[in-house]
PDB file of C-alpha atoms in Angstrom:
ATOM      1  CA  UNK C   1     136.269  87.307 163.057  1.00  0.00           C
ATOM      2  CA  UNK C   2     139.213  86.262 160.722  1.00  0.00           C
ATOM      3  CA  UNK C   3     138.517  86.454 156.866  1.00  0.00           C
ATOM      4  CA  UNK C   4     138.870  83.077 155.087  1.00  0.00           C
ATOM      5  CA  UNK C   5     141.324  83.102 151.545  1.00  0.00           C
ATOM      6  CA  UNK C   6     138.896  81.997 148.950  1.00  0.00           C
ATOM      7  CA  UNK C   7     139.711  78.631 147.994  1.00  0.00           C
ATOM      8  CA  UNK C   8     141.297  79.724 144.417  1.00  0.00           C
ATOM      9  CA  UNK C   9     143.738  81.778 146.647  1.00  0.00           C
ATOM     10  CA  UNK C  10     144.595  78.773 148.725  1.00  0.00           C
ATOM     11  CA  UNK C  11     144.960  76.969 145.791  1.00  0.00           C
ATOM     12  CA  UNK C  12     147.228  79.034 143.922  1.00  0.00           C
ATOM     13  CA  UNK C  13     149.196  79.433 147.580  1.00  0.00           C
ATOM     14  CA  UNK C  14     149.737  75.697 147.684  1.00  0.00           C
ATOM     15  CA  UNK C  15     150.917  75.579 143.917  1.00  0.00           C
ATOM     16  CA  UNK C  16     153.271  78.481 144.625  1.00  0.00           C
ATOM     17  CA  UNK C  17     154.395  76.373 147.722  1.00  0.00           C
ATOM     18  CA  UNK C  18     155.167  73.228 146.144  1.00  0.00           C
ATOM     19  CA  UNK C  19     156.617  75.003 143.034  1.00  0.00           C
ATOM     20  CA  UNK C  20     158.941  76.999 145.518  1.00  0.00           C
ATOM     21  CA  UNK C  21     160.245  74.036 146.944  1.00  0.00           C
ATOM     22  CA  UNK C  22     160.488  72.147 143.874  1.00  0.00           C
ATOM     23  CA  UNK C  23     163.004  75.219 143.293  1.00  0.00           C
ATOM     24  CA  UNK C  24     164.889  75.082 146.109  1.00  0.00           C
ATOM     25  CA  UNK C  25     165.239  71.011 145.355  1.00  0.00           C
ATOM     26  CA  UNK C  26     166.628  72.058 141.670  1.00  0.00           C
ATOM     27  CA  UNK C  27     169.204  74.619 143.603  1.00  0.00           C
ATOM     28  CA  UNK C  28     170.592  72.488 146.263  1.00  0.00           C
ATOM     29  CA  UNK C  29     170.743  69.536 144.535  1.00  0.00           C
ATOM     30  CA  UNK C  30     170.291  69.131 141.034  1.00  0.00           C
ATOM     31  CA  UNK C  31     167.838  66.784 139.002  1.00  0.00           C
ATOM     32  CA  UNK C  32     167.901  63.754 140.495  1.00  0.00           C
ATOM     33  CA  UNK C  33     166.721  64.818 143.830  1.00  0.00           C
ATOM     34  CA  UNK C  34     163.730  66.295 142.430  1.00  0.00           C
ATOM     35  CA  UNK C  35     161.179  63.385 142.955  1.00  0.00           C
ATOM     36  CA  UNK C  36     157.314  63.793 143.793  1.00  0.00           C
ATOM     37  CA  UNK C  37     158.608  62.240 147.713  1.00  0.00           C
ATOM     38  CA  UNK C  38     161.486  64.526 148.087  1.00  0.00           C
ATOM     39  CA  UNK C  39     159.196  67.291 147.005  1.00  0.00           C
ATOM     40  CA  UNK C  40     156.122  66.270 149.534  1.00  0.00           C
ATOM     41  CA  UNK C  41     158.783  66.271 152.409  1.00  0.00           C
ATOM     42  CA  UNK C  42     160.379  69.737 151.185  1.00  0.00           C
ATOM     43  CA  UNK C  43     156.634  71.733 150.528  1.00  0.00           C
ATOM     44  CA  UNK C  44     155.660  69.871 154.391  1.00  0.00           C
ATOM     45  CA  UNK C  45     152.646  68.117 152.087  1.00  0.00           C
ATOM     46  CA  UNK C  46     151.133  65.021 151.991  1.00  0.00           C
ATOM     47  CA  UNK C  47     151.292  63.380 148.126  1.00  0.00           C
ATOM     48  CA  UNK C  48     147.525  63.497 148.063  1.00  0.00           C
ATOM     49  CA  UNK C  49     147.884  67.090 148.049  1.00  0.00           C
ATOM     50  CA  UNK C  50     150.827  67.237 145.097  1.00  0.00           C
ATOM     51  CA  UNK C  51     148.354  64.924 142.747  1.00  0.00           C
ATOM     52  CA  UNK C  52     145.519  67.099 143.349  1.00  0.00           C
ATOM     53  CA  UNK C  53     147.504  70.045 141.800  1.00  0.00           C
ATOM     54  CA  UNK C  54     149.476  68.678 139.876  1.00  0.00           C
ATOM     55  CA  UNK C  55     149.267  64.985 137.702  1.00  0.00           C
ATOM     56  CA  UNK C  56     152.763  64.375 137.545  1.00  0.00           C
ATOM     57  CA  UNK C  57     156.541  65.286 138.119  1.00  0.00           C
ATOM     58  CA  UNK C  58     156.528  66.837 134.475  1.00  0.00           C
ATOM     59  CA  UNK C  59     153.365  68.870 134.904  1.00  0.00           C
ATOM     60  CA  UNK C  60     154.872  70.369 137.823  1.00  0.00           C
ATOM     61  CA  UNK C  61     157.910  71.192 135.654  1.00  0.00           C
ATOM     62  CA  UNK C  62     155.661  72.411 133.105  1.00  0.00           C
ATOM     63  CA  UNK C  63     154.047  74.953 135.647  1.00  0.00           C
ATOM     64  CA  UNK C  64     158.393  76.057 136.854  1.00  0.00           C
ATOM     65  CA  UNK C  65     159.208  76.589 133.084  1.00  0.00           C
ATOM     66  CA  UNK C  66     156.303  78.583 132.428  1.00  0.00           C
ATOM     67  CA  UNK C  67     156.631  80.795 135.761  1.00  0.00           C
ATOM     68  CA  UNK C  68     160.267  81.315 134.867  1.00  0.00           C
ATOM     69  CA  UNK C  69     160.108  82.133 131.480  1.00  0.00           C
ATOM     70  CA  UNK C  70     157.386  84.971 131.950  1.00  0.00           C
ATOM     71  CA  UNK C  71     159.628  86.095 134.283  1.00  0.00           C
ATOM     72  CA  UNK C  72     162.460  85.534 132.471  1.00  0.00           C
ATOM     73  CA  UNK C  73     160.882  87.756 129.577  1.00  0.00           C
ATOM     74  CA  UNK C  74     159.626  90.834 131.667  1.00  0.00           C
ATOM     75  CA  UNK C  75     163.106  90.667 133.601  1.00  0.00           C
ATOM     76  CA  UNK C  76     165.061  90.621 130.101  1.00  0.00           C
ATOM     77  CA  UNK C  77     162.080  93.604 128.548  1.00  0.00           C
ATOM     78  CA  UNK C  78     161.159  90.868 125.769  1.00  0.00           C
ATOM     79  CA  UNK C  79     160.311  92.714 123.260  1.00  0.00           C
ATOM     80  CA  UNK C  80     160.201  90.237 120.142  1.00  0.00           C
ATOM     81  CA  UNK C  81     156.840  91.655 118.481  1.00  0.00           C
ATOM     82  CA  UNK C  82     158.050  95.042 118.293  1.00  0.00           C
ATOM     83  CA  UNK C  83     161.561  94.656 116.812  1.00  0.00           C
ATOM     84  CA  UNK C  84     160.801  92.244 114.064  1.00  0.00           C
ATOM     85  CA  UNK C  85     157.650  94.854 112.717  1.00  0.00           C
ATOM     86  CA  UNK C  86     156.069  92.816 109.935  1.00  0.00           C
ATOM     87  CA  UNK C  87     159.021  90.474 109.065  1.00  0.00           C
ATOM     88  CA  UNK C  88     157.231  87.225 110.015  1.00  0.00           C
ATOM     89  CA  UNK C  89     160.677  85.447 109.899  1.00  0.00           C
ATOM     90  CA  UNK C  90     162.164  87.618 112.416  1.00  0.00           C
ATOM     91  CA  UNK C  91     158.818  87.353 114.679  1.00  0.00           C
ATOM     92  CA  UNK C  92     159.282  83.114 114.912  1.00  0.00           C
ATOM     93  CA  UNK C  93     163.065  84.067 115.328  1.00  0.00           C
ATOM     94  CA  UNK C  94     163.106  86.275 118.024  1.00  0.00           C
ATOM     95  CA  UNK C  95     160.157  84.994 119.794  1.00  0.00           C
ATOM     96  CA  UNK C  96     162.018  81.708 120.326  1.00  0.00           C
ATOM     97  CA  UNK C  97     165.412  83.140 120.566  1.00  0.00           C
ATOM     98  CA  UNK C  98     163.871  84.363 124.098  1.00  0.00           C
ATOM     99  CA  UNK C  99     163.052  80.825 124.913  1.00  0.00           C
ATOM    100  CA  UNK C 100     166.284  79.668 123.742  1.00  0.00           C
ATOM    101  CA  UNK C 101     168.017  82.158 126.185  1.00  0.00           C
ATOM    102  CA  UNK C 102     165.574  80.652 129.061  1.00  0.00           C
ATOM    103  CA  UNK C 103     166.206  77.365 128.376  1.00  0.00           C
ATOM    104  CA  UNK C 104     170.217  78.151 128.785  1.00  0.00           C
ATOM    105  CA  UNK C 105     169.577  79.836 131.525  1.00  0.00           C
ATOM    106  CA  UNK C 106     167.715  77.302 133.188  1.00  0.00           C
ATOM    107  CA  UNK C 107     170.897  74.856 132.611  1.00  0.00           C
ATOM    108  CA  UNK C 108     171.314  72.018 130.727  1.00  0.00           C
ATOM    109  CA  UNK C 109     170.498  68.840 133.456  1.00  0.00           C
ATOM    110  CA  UNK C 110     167.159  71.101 133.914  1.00  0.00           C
ATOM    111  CA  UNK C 111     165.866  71.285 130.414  1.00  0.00           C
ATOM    112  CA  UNK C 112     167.401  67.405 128.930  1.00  0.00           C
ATOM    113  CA  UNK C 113     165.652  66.303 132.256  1.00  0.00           C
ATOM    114  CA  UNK C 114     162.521  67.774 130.719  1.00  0.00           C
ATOM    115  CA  UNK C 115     163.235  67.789 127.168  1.00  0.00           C
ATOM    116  CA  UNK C 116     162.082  63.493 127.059  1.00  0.00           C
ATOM    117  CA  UNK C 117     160.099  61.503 124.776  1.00  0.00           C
ATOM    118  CA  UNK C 118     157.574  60.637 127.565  1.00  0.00           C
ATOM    119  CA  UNK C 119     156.875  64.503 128.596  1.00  0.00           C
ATOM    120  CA  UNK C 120     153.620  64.683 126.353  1.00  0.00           C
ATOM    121  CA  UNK C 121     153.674  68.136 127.391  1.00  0.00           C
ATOM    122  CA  UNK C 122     155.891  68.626 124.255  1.00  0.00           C
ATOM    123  CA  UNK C 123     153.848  67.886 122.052  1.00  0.00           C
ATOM    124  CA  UNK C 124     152.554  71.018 120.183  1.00  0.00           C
ATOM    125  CA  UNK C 125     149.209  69.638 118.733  1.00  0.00           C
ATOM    126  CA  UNK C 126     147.856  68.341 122.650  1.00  0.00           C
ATOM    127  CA  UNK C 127     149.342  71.862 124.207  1.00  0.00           C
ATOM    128  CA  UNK C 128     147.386  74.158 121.933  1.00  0.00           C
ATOM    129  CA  UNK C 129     144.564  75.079 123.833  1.00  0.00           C
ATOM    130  CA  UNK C 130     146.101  74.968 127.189  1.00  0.00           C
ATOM    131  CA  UNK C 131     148.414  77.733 129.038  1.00  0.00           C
ATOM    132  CA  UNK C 132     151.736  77.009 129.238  1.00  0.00           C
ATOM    133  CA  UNK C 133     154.948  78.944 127.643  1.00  0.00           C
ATOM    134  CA  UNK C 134     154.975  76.594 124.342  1.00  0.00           C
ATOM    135  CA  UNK C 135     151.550  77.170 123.848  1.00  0.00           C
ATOM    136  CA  UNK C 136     152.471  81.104 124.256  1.00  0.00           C
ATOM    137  CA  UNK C 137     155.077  81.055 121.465  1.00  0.00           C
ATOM    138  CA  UNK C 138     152.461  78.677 119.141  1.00  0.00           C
ATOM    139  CA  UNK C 139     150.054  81.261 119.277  1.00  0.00           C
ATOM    140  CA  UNK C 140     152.208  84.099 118.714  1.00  0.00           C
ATOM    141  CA  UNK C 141     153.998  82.614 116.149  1.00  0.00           C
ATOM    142  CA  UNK C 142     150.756  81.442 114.370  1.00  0.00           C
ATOM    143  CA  UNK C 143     149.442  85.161 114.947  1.00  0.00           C
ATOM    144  CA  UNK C 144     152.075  86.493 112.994  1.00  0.00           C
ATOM    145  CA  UNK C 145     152.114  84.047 110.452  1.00  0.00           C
ATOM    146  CA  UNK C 146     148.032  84.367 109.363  1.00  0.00           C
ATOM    147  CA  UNK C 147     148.754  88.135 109.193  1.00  0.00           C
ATOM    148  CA  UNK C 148     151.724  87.852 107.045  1.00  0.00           C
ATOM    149  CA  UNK C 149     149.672  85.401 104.849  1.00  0.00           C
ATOM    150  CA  UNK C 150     146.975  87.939 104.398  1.00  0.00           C
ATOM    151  CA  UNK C 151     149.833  90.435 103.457  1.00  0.00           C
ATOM    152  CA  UNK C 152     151.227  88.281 100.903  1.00  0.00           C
ATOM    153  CA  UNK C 153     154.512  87.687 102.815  1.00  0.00           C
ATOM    154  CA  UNK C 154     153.505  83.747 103.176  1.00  0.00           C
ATOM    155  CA  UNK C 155     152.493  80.824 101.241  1.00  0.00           C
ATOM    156  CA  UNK C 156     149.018  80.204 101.515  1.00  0.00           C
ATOM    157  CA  UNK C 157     148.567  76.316 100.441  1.00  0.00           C
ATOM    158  CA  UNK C 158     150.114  75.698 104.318  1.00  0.00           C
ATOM    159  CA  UNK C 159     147.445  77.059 107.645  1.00  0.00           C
ATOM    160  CA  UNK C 160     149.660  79.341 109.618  1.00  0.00           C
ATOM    161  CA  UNK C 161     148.928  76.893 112.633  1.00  0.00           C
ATOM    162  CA  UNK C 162     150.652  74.383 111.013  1.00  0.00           C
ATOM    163  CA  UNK C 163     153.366  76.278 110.020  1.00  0.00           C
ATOM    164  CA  UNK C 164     153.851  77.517 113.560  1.00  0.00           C
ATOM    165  CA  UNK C 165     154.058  73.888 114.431  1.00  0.00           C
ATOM    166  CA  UNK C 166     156.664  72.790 112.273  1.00  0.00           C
ATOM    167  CA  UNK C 167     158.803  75.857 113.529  1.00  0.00           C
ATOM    168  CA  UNK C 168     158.014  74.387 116.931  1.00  0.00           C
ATOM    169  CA  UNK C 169     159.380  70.939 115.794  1.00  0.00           C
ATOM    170  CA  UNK C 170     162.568  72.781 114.940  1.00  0.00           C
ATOM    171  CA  UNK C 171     162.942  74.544 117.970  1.00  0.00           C
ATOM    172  CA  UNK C 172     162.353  71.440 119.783  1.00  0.00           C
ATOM    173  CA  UNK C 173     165.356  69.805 117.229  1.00  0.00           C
ATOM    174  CA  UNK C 174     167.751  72.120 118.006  1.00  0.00           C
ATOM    175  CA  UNK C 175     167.082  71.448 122.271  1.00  0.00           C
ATOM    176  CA  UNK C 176     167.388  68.006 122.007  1.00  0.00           C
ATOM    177  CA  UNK C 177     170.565  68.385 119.913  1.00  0.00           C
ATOM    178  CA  UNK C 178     171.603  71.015 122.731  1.00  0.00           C
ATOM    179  CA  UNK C 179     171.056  68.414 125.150  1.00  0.00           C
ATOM    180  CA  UNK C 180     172.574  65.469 123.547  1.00  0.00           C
ATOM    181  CA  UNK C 181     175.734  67.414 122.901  1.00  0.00           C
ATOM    182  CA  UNK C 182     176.116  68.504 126.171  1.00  0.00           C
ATOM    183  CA  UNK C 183     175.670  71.650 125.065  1.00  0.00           C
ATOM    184  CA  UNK C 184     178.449  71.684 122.829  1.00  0.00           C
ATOM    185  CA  UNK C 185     176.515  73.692 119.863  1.00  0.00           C
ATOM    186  CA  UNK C 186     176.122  77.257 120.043  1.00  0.00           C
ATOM    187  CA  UNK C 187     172.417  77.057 120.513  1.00  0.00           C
ATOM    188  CA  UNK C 188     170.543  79.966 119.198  1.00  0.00           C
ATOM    189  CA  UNK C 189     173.019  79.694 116.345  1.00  0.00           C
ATOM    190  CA  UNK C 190     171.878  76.556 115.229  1.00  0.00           C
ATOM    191  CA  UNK C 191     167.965  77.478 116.027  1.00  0.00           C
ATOM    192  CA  UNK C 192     168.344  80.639 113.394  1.00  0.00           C
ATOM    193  CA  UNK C 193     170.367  78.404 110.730  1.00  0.00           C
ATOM    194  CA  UNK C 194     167.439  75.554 111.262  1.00  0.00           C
ATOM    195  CA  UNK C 195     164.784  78.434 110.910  1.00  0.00           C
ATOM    196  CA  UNK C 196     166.285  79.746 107.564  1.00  0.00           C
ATOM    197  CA  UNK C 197     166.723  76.733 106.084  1.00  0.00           C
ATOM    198  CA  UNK C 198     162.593  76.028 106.912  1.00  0.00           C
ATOM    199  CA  UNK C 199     161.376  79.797 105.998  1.00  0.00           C
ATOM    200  CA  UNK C 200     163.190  79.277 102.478  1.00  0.00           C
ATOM    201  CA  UNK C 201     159.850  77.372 102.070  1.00  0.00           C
ATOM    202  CA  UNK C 202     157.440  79.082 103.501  1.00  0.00           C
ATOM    203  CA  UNK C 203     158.019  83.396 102.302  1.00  0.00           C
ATOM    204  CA  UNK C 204     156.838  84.414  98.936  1.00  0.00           C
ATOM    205  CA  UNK C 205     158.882  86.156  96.185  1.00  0.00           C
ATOM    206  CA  UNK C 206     156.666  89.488  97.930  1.00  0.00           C
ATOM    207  CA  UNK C 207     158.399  89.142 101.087  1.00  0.00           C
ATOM    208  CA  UNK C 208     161.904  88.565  99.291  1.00  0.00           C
ATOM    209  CA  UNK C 209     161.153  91.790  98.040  1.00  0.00           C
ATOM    210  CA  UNK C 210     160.440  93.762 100.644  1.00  0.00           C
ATOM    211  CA  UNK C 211     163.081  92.240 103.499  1.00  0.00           C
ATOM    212  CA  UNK C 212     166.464  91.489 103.745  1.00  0.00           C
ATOM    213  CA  UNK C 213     166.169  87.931 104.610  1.00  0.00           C
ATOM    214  CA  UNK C 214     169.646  87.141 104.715  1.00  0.00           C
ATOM    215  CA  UNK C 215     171.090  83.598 105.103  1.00  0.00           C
ATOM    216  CA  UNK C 216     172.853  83.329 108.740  1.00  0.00           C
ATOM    217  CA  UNK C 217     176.281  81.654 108.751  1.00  0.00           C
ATOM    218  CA  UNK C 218     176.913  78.369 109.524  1.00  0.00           C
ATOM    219  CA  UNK C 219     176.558  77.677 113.490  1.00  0.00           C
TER     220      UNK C 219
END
């Protein structure tokens, strides 16, 4: 008697599917190709199917950034915690440095395709509780930031949450610039530069103390 997948295995099997060819889409021809239809025909699934795991075109690419950038991360050994210690600045830095590299390696039509006002997955306040890779670097960041206020490292009038959603706004900033320029900035450049000029506010005279915190050049 054959053995049945449980239906969360299915399920994950027919995300992977669609994702997959939602891939292959991106690949062979670029952006613009990627609708919900050209999907359906490429994954061999009716539509009914795509909307029941998925609610849109930009959740979908919601679920292909996420997948790529933990990938992307335990391909490139991202090891952001561990290298910037206890210097909170260097934590937000490096953590979104990685997702800076991602999103360049992903290619520009990819990420200003996703990078739009409409995509409500961008904003940081409605993502907070959910899984995705923003959501990752909110938490992490915000981690960081409540133990470096308890350490004396960081203002304490501002909730490290919101403080790791301002450095979010930043990050976001510096993509759309990215984007709009045709990615004629130097990227993570502009990201550390932005995330000075914001941490000038946020570190205590104890932190100045005890790190280097040295002003980047201009990107």
């Amino acid at each position: 008697m054959a053995v049945k997948a449980p239906r969360r295995v299915k399920s994950q099997n027919t995300r992977k599917k669609i994702f997959d060819a939602a891939a292959r889409l991106l690949k062979k021809h670029g952006e613009d190709y990627l609708t919900i239809a050209n999907i359906c025909d490429e994954a061999g699934i009716s539509k009914g199917t795509f909307f029941y795991h998925f609610n849109s075109k930009e959740d979908l690419m919601l679920y292909y950034l996420q997948e790529g950038f933990d990938n992307f991360v335990a391909e490139h050994n991202g090891d952001a915690v561990e290298r910037a210690g206890d210097d909170v600045y260097l934590l937000v830095l490096y953590l979104y440095q990685e997702y800076l590299d991602y999103c360049q390696s992903m290619g520009i039509e990819f990420v200003s395709n996703y990078y739009q006002s409409k995509n409500k997955a961008l904003d940081a306040r409605s993502v907070m509780g959910t899984p995705d890779t923003m959501n990752f670097l909110l938490k992490a960041c915000a981690e960081g930031l409540l133990a470096a206020q308890k350490a004396g490292f960081v203002r304490e009038d501002w909730s490290a949450n919101d403080i790791s959603y301002d450095c979010c706004s930043v990050i976001k900033g510096c993509v759309f610039e990215w984007c709009i320029t045709d990615g004629a900035i130097d990227l993570n450049a502009h990201a550390e530069h932005m995330l000075h000029a914001y941490f000038t506010n946020v570190v205590t005279d104890r932190y100045r103390e005890t790190f280097p915190f040295t002003e980047p050049p201009m990107a």
